[in-house]
Tab-separated table of C-alpha atoms and ligand atoms in Angstrom:
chain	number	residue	atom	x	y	z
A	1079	UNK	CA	20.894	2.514	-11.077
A	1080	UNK	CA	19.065	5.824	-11.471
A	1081	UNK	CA	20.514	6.651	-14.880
A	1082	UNK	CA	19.925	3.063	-15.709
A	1083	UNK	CA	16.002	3.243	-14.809
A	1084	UNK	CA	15.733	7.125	-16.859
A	1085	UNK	CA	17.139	4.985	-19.892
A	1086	UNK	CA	14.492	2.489	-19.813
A	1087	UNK	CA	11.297	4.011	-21.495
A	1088	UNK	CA	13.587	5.486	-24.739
A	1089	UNK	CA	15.409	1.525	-24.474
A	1090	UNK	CA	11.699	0.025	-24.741
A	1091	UNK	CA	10.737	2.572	-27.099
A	1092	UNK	CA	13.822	1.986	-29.624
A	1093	UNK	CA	14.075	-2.037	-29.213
A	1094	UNK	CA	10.278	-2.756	-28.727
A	1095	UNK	CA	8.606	-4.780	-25.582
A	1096	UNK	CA	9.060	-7.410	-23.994
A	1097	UNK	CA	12.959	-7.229	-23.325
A	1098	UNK	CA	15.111	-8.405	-21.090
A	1099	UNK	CA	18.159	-5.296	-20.519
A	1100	UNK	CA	21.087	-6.519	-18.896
A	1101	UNK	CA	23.402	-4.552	-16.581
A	1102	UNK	CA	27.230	-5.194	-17.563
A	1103	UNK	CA	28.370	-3.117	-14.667
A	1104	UNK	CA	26.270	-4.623	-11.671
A	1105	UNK	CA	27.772	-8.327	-12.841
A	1106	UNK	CA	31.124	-6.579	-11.998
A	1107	UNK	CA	29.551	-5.221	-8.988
A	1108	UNK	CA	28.787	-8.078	-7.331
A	1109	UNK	CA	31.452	-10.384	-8.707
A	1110	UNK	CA	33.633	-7.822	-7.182
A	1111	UNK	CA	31.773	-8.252	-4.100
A	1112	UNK	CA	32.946	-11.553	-3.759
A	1113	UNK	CA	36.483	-11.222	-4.578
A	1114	UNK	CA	36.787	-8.673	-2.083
A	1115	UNK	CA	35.208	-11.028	0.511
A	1116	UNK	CA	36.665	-13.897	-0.151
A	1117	UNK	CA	40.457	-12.592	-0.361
A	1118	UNK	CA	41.007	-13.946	3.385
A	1119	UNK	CA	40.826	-17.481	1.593
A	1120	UNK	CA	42.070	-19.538	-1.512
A	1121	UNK	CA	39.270	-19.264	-3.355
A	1122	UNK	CA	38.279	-19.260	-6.946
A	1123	UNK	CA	34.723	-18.442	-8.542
A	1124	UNK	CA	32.902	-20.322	-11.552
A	1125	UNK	CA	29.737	-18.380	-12.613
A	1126	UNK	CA	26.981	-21.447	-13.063
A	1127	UNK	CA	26.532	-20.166	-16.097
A	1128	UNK	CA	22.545	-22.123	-16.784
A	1129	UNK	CA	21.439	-18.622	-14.644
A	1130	UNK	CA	21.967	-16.840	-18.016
A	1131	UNK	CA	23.891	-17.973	-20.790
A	1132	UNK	CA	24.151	-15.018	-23.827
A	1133	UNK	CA	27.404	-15.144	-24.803
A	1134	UNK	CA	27.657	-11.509	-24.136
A	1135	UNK	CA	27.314	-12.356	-20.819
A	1136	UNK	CA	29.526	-15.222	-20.814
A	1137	UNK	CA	32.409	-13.223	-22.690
A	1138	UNK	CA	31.940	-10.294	-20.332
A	1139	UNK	CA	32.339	-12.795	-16.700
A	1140	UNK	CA	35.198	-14.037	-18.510
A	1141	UNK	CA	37.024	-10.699	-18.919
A	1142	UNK	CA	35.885	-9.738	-14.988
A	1143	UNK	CA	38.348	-13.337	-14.026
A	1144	UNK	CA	35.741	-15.101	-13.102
A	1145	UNK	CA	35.407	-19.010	-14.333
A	1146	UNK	CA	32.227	-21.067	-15.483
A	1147	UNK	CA	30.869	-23.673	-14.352
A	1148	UNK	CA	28.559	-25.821	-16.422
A	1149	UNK	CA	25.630	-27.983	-16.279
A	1150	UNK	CA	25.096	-29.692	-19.922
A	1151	UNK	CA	28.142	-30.579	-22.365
A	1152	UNK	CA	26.281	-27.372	-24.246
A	1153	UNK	CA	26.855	-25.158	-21.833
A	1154	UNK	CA	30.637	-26.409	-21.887
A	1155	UNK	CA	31.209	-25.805	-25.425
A	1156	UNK	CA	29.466	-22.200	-25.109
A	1157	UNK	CA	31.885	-21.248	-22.729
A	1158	UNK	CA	34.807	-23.036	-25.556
A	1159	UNK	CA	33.306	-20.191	-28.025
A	1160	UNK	CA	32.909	-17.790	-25.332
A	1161	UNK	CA	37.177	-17.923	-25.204
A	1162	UNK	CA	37.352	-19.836	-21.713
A	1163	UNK	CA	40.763	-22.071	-21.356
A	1164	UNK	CA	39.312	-25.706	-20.358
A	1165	UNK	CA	41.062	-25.182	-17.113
A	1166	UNK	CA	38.597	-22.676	-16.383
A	1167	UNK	CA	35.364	-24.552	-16.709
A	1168	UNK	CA	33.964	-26.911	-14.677
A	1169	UNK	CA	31.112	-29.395	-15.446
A	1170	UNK	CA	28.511	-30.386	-12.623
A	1171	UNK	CA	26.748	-32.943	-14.268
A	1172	UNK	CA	23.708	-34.858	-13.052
A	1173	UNK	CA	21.844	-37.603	-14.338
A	1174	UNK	CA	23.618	-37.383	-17.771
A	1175	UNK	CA	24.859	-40.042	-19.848
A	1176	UNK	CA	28.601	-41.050	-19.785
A	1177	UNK	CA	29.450	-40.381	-23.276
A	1178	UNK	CA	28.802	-36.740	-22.325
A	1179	UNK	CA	31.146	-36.754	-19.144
A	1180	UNK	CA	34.128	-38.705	-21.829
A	1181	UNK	CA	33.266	-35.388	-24.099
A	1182	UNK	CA	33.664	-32.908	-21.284
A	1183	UNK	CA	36.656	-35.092	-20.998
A	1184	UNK	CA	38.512	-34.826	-24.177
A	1185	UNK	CA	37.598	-31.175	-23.969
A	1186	UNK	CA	39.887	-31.040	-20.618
A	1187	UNK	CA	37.447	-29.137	-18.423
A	1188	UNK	CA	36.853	-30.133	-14.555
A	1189	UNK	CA	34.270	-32.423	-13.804
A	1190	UNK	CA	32.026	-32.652	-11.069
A	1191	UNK	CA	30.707	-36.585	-10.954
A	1192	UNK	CA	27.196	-36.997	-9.043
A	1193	UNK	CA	26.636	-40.855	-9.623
A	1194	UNK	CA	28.560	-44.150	-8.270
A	1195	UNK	CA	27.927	-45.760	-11.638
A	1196	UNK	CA	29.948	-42.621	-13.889
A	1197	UNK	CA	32.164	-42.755	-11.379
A	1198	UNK	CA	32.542	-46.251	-11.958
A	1199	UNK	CA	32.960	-45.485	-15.853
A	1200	UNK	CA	35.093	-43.047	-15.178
A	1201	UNK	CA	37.641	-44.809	-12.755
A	1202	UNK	CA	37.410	-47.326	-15.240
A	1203	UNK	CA	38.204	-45.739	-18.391
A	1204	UNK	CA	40.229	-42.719	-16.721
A	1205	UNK	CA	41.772	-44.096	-13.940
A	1206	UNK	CA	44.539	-41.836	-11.660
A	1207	UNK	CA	44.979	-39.954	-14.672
A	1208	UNK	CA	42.088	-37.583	-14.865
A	1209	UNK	CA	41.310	-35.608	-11.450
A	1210	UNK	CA	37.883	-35.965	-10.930
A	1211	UNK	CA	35.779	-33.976	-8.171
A	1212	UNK	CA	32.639	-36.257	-6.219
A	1213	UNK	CA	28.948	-34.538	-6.030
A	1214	UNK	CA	27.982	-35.336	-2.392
A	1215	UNK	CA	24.484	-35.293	-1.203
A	1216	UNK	CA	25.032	-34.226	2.041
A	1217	UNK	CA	21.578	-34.468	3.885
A	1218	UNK	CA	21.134	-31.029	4.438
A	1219	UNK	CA	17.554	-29.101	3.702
A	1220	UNK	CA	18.338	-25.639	2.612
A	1221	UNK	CA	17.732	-22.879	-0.096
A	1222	UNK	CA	14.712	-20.918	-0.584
A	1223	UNK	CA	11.752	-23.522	-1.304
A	1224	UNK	CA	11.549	-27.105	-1.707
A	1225	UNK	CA	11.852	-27.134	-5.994
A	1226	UNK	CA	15.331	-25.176	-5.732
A	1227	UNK	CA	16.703	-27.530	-2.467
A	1228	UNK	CA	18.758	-30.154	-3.771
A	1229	UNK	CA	21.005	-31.058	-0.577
A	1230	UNK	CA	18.485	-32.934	1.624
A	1231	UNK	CA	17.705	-36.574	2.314
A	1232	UNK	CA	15.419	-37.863	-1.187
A	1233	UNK	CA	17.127	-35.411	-3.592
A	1234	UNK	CA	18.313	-36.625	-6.707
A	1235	UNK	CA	21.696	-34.404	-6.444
A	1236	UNK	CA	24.716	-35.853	-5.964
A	1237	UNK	CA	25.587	-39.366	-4.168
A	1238	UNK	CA	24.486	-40.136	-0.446
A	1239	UNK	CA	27.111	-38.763	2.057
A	1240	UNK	CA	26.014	-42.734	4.041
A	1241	UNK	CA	27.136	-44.313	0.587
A	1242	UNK	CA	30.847	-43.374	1.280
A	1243	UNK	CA	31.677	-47.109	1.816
A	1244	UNK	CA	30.506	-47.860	-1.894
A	1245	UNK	CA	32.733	-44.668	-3.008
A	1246	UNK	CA	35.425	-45.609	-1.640
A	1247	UNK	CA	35.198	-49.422	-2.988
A	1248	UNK	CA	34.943	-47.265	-6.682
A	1249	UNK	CA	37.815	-45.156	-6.293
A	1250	UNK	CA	40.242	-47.784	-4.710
A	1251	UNK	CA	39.293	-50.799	-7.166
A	1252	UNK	CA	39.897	-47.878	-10.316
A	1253	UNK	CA	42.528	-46.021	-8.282
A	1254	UNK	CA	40.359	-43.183	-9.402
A	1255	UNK	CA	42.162	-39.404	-8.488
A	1256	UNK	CA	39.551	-37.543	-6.492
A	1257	UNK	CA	40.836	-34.103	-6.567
A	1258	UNK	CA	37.907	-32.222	-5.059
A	1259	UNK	CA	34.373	-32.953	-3.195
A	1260	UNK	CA	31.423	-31.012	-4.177
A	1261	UNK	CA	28.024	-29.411	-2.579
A	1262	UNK	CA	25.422	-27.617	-3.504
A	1263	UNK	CA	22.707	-27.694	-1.108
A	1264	UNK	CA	20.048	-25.001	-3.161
A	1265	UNK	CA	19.331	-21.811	-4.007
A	1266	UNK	CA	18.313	-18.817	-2.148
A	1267	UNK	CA	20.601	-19.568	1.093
A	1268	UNK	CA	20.769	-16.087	3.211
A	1269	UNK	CA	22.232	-17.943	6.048
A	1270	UNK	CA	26.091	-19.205	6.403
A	1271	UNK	CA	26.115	-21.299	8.974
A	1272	UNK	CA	24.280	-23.973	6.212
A	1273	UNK	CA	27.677	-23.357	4.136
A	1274	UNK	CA	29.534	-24.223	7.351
A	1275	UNK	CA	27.524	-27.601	7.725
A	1276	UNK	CA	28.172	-28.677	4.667
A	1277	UNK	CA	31.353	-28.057	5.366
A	1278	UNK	CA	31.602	-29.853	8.282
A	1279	UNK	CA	29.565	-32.730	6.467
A	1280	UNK	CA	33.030	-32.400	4.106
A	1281	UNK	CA	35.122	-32.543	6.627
A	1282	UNK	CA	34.040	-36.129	7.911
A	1283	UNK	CA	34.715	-37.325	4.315
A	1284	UNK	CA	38.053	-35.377	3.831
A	1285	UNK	CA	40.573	-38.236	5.233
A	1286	UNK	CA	39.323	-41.080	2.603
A	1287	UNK	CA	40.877	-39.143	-0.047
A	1288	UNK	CA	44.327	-38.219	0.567
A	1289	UNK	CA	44.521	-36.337	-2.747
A	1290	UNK	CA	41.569	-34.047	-2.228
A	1291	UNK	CA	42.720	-30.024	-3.451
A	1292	UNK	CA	39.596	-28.647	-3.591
A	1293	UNK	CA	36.283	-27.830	-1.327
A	1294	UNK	CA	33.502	-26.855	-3.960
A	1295	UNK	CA	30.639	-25.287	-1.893
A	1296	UNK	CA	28.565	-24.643	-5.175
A	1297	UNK	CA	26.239	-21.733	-5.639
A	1298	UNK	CA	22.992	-21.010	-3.710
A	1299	UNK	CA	23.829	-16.982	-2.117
A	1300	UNK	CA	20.497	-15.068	-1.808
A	1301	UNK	CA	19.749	-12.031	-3.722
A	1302	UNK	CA	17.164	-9.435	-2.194
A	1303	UNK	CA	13.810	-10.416	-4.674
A	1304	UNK	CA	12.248	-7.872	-2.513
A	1305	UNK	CA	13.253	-4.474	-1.868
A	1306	UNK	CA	13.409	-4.865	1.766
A	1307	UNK	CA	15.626	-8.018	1.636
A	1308	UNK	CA	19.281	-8.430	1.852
A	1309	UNK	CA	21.578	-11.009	0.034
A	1310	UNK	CA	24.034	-13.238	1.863
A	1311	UNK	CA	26.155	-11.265	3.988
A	1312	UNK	CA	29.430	-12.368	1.712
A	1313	UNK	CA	31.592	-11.270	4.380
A	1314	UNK	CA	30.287	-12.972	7.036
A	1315	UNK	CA	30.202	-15.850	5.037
A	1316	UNK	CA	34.132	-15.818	3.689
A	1317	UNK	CA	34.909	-15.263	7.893
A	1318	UNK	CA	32.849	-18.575	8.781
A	1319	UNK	CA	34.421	-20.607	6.210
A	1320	UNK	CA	37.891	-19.149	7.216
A	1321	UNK	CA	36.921	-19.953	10.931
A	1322	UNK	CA	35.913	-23.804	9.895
A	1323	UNK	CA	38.875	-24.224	7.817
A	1324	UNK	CA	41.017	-23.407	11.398
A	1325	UNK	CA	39.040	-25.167	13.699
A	1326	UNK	CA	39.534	-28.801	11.258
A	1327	UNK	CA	42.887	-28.027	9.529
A	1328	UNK	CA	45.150	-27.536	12.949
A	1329	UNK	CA	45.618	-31.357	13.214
A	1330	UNK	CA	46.382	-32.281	9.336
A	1331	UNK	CA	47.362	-28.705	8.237
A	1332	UNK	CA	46.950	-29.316	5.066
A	1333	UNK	CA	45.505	-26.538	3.149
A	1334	UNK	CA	42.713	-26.317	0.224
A	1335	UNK	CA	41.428	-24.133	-2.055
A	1336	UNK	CA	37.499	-23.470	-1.981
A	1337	UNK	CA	35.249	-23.364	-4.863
A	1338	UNK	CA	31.764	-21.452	-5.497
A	1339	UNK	CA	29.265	-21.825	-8.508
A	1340	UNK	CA	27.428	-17.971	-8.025
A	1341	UNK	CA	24.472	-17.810	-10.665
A	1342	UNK	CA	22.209	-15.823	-9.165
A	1343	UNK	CA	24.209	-13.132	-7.119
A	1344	UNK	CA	26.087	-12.863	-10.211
A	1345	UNK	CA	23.234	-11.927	-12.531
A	1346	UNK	CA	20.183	-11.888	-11.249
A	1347	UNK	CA	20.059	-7.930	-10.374
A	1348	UNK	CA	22.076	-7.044	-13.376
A	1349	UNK	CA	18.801	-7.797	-15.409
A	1350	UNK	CA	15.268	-6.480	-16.287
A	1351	UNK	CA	12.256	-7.606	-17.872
A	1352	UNK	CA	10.456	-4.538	-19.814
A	1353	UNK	CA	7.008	-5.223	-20.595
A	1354	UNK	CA	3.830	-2.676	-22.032
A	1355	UNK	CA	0.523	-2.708	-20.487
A	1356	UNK	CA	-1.638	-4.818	-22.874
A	1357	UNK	CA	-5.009	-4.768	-21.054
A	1358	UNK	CA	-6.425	-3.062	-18.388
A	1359	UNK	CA	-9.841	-5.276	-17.183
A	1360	UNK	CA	-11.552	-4.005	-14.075
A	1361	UNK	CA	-13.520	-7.279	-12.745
A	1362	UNK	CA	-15.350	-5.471	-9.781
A	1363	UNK	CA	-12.839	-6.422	-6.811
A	1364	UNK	CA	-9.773	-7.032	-8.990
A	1365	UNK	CA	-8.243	-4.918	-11.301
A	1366	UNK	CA	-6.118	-7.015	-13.870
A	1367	UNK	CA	-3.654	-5.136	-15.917
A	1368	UNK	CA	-2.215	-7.776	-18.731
A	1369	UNK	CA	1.330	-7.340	-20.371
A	1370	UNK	CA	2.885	-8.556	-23.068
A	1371	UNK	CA	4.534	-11.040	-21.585
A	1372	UNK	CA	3.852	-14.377	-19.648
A	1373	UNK	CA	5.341	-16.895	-17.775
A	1374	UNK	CA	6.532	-18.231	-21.344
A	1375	UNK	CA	8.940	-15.344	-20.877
A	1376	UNK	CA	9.346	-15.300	-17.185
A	1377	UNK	CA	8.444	-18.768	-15.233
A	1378	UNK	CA	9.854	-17.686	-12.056
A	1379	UNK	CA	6.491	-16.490	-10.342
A	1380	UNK	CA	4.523	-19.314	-11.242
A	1381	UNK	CA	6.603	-22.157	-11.284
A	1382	UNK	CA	8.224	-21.096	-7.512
A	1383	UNK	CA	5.874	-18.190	-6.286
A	1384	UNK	CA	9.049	-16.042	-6.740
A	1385	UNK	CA	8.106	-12.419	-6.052
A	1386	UNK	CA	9.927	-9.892	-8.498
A	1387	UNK	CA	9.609	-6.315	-8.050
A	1388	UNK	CA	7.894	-4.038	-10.422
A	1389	UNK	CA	7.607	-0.328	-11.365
A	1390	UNK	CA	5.537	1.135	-13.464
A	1391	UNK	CA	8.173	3.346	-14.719
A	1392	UNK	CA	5.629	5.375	-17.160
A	1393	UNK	CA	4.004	7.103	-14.129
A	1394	UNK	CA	6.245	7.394	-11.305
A	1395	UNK	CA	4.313	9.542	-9.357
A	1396	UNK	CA	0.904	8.220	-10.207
A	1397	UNK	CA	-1.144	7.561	-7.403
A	1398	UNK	CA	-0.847	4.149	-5.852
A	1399	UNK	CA	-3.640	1.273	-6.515
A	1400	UNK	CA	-3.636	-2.346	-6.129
A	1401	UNK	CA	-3.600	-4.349	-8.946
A	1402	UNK	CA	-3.043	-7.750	-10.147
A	1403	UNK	CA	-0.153	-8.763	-13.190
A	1404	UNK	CA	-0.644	-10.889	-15.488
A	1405	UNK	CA	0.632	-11.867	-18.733
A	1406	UNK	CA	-1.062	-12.660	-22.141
A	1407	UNK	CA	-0.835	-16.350	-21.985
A	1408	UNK	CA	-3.992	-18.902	-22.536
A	1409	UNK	CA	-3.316	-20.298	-19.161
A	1410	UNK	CA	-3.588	-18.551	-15.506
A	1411	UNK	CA	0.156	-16.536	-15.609
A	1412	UNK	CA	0.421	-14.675	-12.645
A	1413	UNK	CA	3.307	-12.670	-12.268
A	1414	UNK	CA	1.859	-10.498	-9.104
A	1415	UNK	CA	-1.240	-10.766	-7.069
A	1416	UNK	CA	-2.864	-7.735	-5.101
A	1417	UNK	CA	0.780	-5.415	-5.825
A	1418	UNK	CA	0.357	-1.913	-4.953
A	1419	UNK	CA	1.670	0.180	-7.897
A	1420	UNK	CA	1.562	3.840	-9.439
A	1421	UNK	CA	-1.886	4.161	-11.391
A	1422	UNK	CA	-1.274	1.794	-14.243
A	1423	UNK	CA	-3.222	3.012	-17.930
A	1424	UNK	CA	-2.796	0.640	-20.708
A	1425	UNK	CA	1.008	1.402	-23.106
A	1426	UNK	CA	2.630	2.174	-20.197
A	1427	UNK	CA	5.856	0.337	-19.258
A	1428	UNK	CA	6.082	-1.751	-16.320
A	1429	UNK	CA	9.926	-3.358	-15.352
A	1430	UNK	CA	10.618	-6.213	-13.517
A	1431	UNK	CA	13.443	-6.705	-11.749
A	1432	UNK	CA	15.848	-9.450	-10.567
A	1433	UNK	CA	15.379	-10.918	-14.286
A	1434	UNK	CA	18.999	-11.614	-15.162
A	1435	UNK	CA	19.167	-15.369	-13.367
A	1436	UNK	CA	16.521	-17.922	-14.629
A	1437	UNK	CA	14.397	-15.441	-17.158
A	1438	UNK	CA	15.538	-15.565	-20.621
A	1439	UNK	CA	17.296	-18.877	-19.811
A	1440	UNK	CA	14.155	-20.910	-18.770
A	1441	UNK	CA	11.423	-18.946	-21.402
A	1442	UNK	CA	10.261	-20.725	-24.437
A	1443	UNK	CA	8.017	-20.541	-26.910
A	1444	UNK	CA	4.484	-21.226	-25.661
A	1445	UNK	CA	1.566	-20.209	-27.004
A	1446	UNK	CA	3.701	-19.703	-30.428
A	1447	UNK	CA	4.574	-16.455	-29.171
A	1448	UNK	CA	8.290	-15.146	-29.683
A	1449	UNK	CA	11.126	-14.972	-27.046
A	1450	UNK	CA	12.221	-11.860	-26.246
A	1451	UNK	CA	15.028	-9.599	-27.309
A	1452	UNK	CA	17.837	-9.244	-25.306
A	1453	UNK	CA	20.290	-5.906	-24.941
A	1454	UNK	CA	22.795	-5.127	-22.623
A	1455	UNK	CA	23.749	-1.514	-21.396
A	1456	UNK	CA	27.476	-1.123	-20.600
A	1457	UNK	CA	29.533	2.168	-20.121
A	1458	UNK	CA	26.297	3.844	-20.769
A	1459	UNK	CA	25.463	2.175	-24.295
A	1460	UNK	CA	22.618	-0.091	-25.064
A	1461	UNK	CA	23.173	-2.830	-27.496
A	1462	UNK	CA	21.244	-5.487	-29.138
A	1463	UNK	CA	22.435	-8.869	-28.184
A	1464	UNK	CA	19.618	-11.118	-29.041
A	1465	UNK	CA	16.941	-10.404	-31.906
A	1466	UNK	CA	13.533	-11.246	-30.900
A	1467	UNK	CA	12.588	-14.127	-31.806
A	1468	UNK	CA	10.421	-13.938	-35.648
A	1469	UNK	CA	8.166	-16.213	-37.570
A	1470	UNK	CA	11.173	-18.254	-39.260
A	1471	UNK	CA	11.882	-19.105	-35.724
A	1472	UNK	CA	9.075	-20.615	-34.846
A	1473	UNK	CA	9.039	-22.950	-37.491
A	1474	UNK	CA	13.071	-23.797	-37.357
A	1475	UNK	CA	13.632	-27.218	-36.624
A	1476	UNK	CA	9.990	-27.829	-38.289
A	1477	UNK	CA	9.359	-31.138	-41.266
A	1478	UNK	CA	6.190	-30.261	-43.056
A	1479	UNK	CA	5.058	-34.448	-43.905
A	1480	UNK	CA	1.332	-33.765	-43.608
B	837	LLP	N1	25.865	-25.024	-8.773
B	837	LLP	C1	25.013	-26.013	-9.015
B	837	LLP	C2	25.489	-27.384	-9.043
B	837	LLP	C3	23.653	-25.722	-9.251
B	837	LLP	O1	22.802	-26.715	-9.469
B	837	LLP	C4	23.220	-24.385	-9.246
B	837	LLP	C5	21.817	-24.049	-9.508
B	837	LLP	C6	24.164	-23.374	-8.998
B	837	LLP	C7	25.477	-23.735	-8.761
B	837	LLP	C8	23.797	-21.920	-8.989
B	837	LLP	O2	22.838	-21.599	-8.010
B	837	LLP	P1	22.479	-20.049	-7.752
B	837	LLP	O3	23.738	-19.377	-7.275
B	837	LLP	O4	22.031	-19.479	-9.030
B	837	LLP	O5	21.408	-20.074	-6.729
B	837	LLP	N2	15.691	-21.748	-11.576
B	837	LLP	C9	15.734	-21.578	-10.136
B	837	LLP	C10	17.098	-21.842	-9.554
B	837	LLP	C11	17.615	-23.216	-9.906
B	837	LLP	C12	19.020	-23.426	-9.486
B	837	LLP	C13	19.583	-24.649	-10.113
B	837	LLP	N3	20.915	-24.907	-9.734
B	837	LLP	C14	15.259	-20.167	-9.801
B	837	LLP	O6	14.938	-19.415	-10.724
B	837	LLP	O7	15.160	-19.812	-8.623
């Protein structure tokens, strides 16, 4: 990480601000992580790839092993170009039409369905001859704040764990093949017991569906925002879901294999946001220092009150004052209230971290201002992945009528 953060002023300097830099090695890091963990079990991983999609990215997970899993027939056809087998991809889908689910379909990929009437469609146009896995909404409240919790009671995820009588009407009238159930309860989850109760929410549901192969536990493992916090103890976690899988599988010994959908403890670490000091203002009790950036470029602050860490990597040892981040948008774009940093001056380079998951993916164009490049560093060598954005690219797309 050291050599990574010395690289970073000549990286701004050569590709311009604001960037995002991605981290090839600390994907393989923690992807590794997990592996290692979860040997003790059957398991298999499919990064949800709608954390970060560059096909960089994508190509690189694929070489690591790891699968995809996707959440828009788009997403499923990037992974196509990005070289992954259809066997390899999964599709979560939500609230989509069916003509999308009978593409994901003729592609051959896994399918995750999270409505009684697709599955309807599907029994009915599929019937036993396409596996299909069920999105369950299993009452749970978990993840890291309400807009990233999708598992509890008045969610739109998934269907109602108490509509299991109307499921099971579905899949026996279309002798539907139910090859795997499916949770994900949110994002953000440090603990493991709320893995293990979904689990045992599974577990209730497991002897309807006498084909069932597969427990998909989705994604949802924390990653430390701050630099005091820890991410989900992965080993912990593989050991509980071993310890569940005993404790229910003694009677019917039948074994399966147990799916996750990592986005963010894939590559949320791996990236950085690089940004120069626009504007210092000094309004009496506040000091705002303005970069040029925004929440058009990184919406996680303001849209869940994330906190990301930042440096201001052009004076390191610069004595510490409190300051407040902003970006250059017409619109209040907090990125960091009252942060204590080394003596910002305007052109110098502040990083934030944890950017990888949920920063490039979810910026846009705002304020007609461009998206950011994108490079990624790996074996030591930055390269340009994305171009930032230009002028033809804010009028693509465009009909001049008027
Ligand atoms: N599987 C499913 C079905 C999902 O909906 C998600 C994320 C994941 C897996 C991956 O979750 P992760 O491991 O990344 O926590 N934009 C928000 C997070 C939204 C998550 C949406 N679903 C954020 O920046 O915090």
């Amino acid at each position: 990480m050291k050599i990574l953060k010395e690289q970073f002023e000549s990286i701004a300097q050569k590709f311009g601000t604001p960037l995002y830099v991605y981290h090839a090695e600390k994907i393989n890091e923690q992807y590794q992580k997990l592996v290692t963990a979860f040997s003790i079990l059957d398991t298999q991983f499919f990064y949800a790839c709608k954390a970060l999609t560059n096909i960089n990215i994508l190509r690189y997970i694929k070489e690591l092993g790891c699968n995809v899993d996707c959440s828009s027939i788009n997403e499923v056809k990037l992974a196509i170009l990005a070289g992954f087998e259809p066997q390899r991809i999964l599709y979560t889908s939500n609230g989509i039409a069916f003509s999308e689910i009978e593409e994901a379909a003729e592609i051959g990929v896994h399918i995750n369905i999270d409505s009684l009437s697709n599955l309807e469609k599907f029994g009915k146009k599929y019937g036993h001859s396409y596996p299909v896995g069920i999105r369950i909404r299993p009452n749970i409240l978990a993840g890291g704040n309400l807009k990233i919790s999708t598992g509890h009671d008045g969610s739109k995820f998934g269907i109602p764990i108490n509509q299991l009588d109307k499921i099971e009407e579905i899949v026996s009238s279309t002798n539907l093949l139910i090859r795997s159930l499916h949770i994900h309860t949110g994002s953000d989850i440090k603990d493991p017991s709320v893995f293990v109760k979904g689990m045992e929410v599974l577990f209730e549901l497991i002897p309807h569906f006498p084909e069932l192969e597969v427990i998909d536990l989705g994604g949802g493992f924390k990653v430390p925002y701050k630099p005091e916090e820890k991410e989900t103890d992965v080993i912990l976690l593989a050991q509980k879901i071993k310890e569940t899988f005993n404790k229910h599988l003694i009677a019917g010994n039948k074994k399966f294999q147990v799916w996750f959908e990592p986005g963010k403890f894939l590559v949320s670490e791996c990236g950085f946001l690089l940004t120069k000091v626009t504007v210092l203002k000094n309004a009496g009790d506040i000091i705002f220092a303005a970069v040029d950036s925004g929440f058009n470029h990184l919406i996680r602050p303001m849209m869940y009150d994330a906190y990301h860490h930042i440096e201001n990597i052009s004076n390191p040892t610069g004595e510490l004052k409190v300051y407040t981040i902003t970006g250059n948008i017409c619109e209040t774009d907090t990125f960091a209230a009252d942060r204590a940093l080394n003596e910002i001056r305007e052109g110098d380079t502040l990083v934030f971290y944890n950017a990888g998951a949920y920063g490039f993916e979810m910026s846009s164009n705002y304020n007609a201002r461009f998206k950011p490049a994108e490079i990624i560093i790996k074996e030591g060598t930055a390269s340009l992945i994305r171009k930032r954005d230009t002028w033809d690219d804010l009028l693509k797309g465009q009909i001049g009528v008027l």
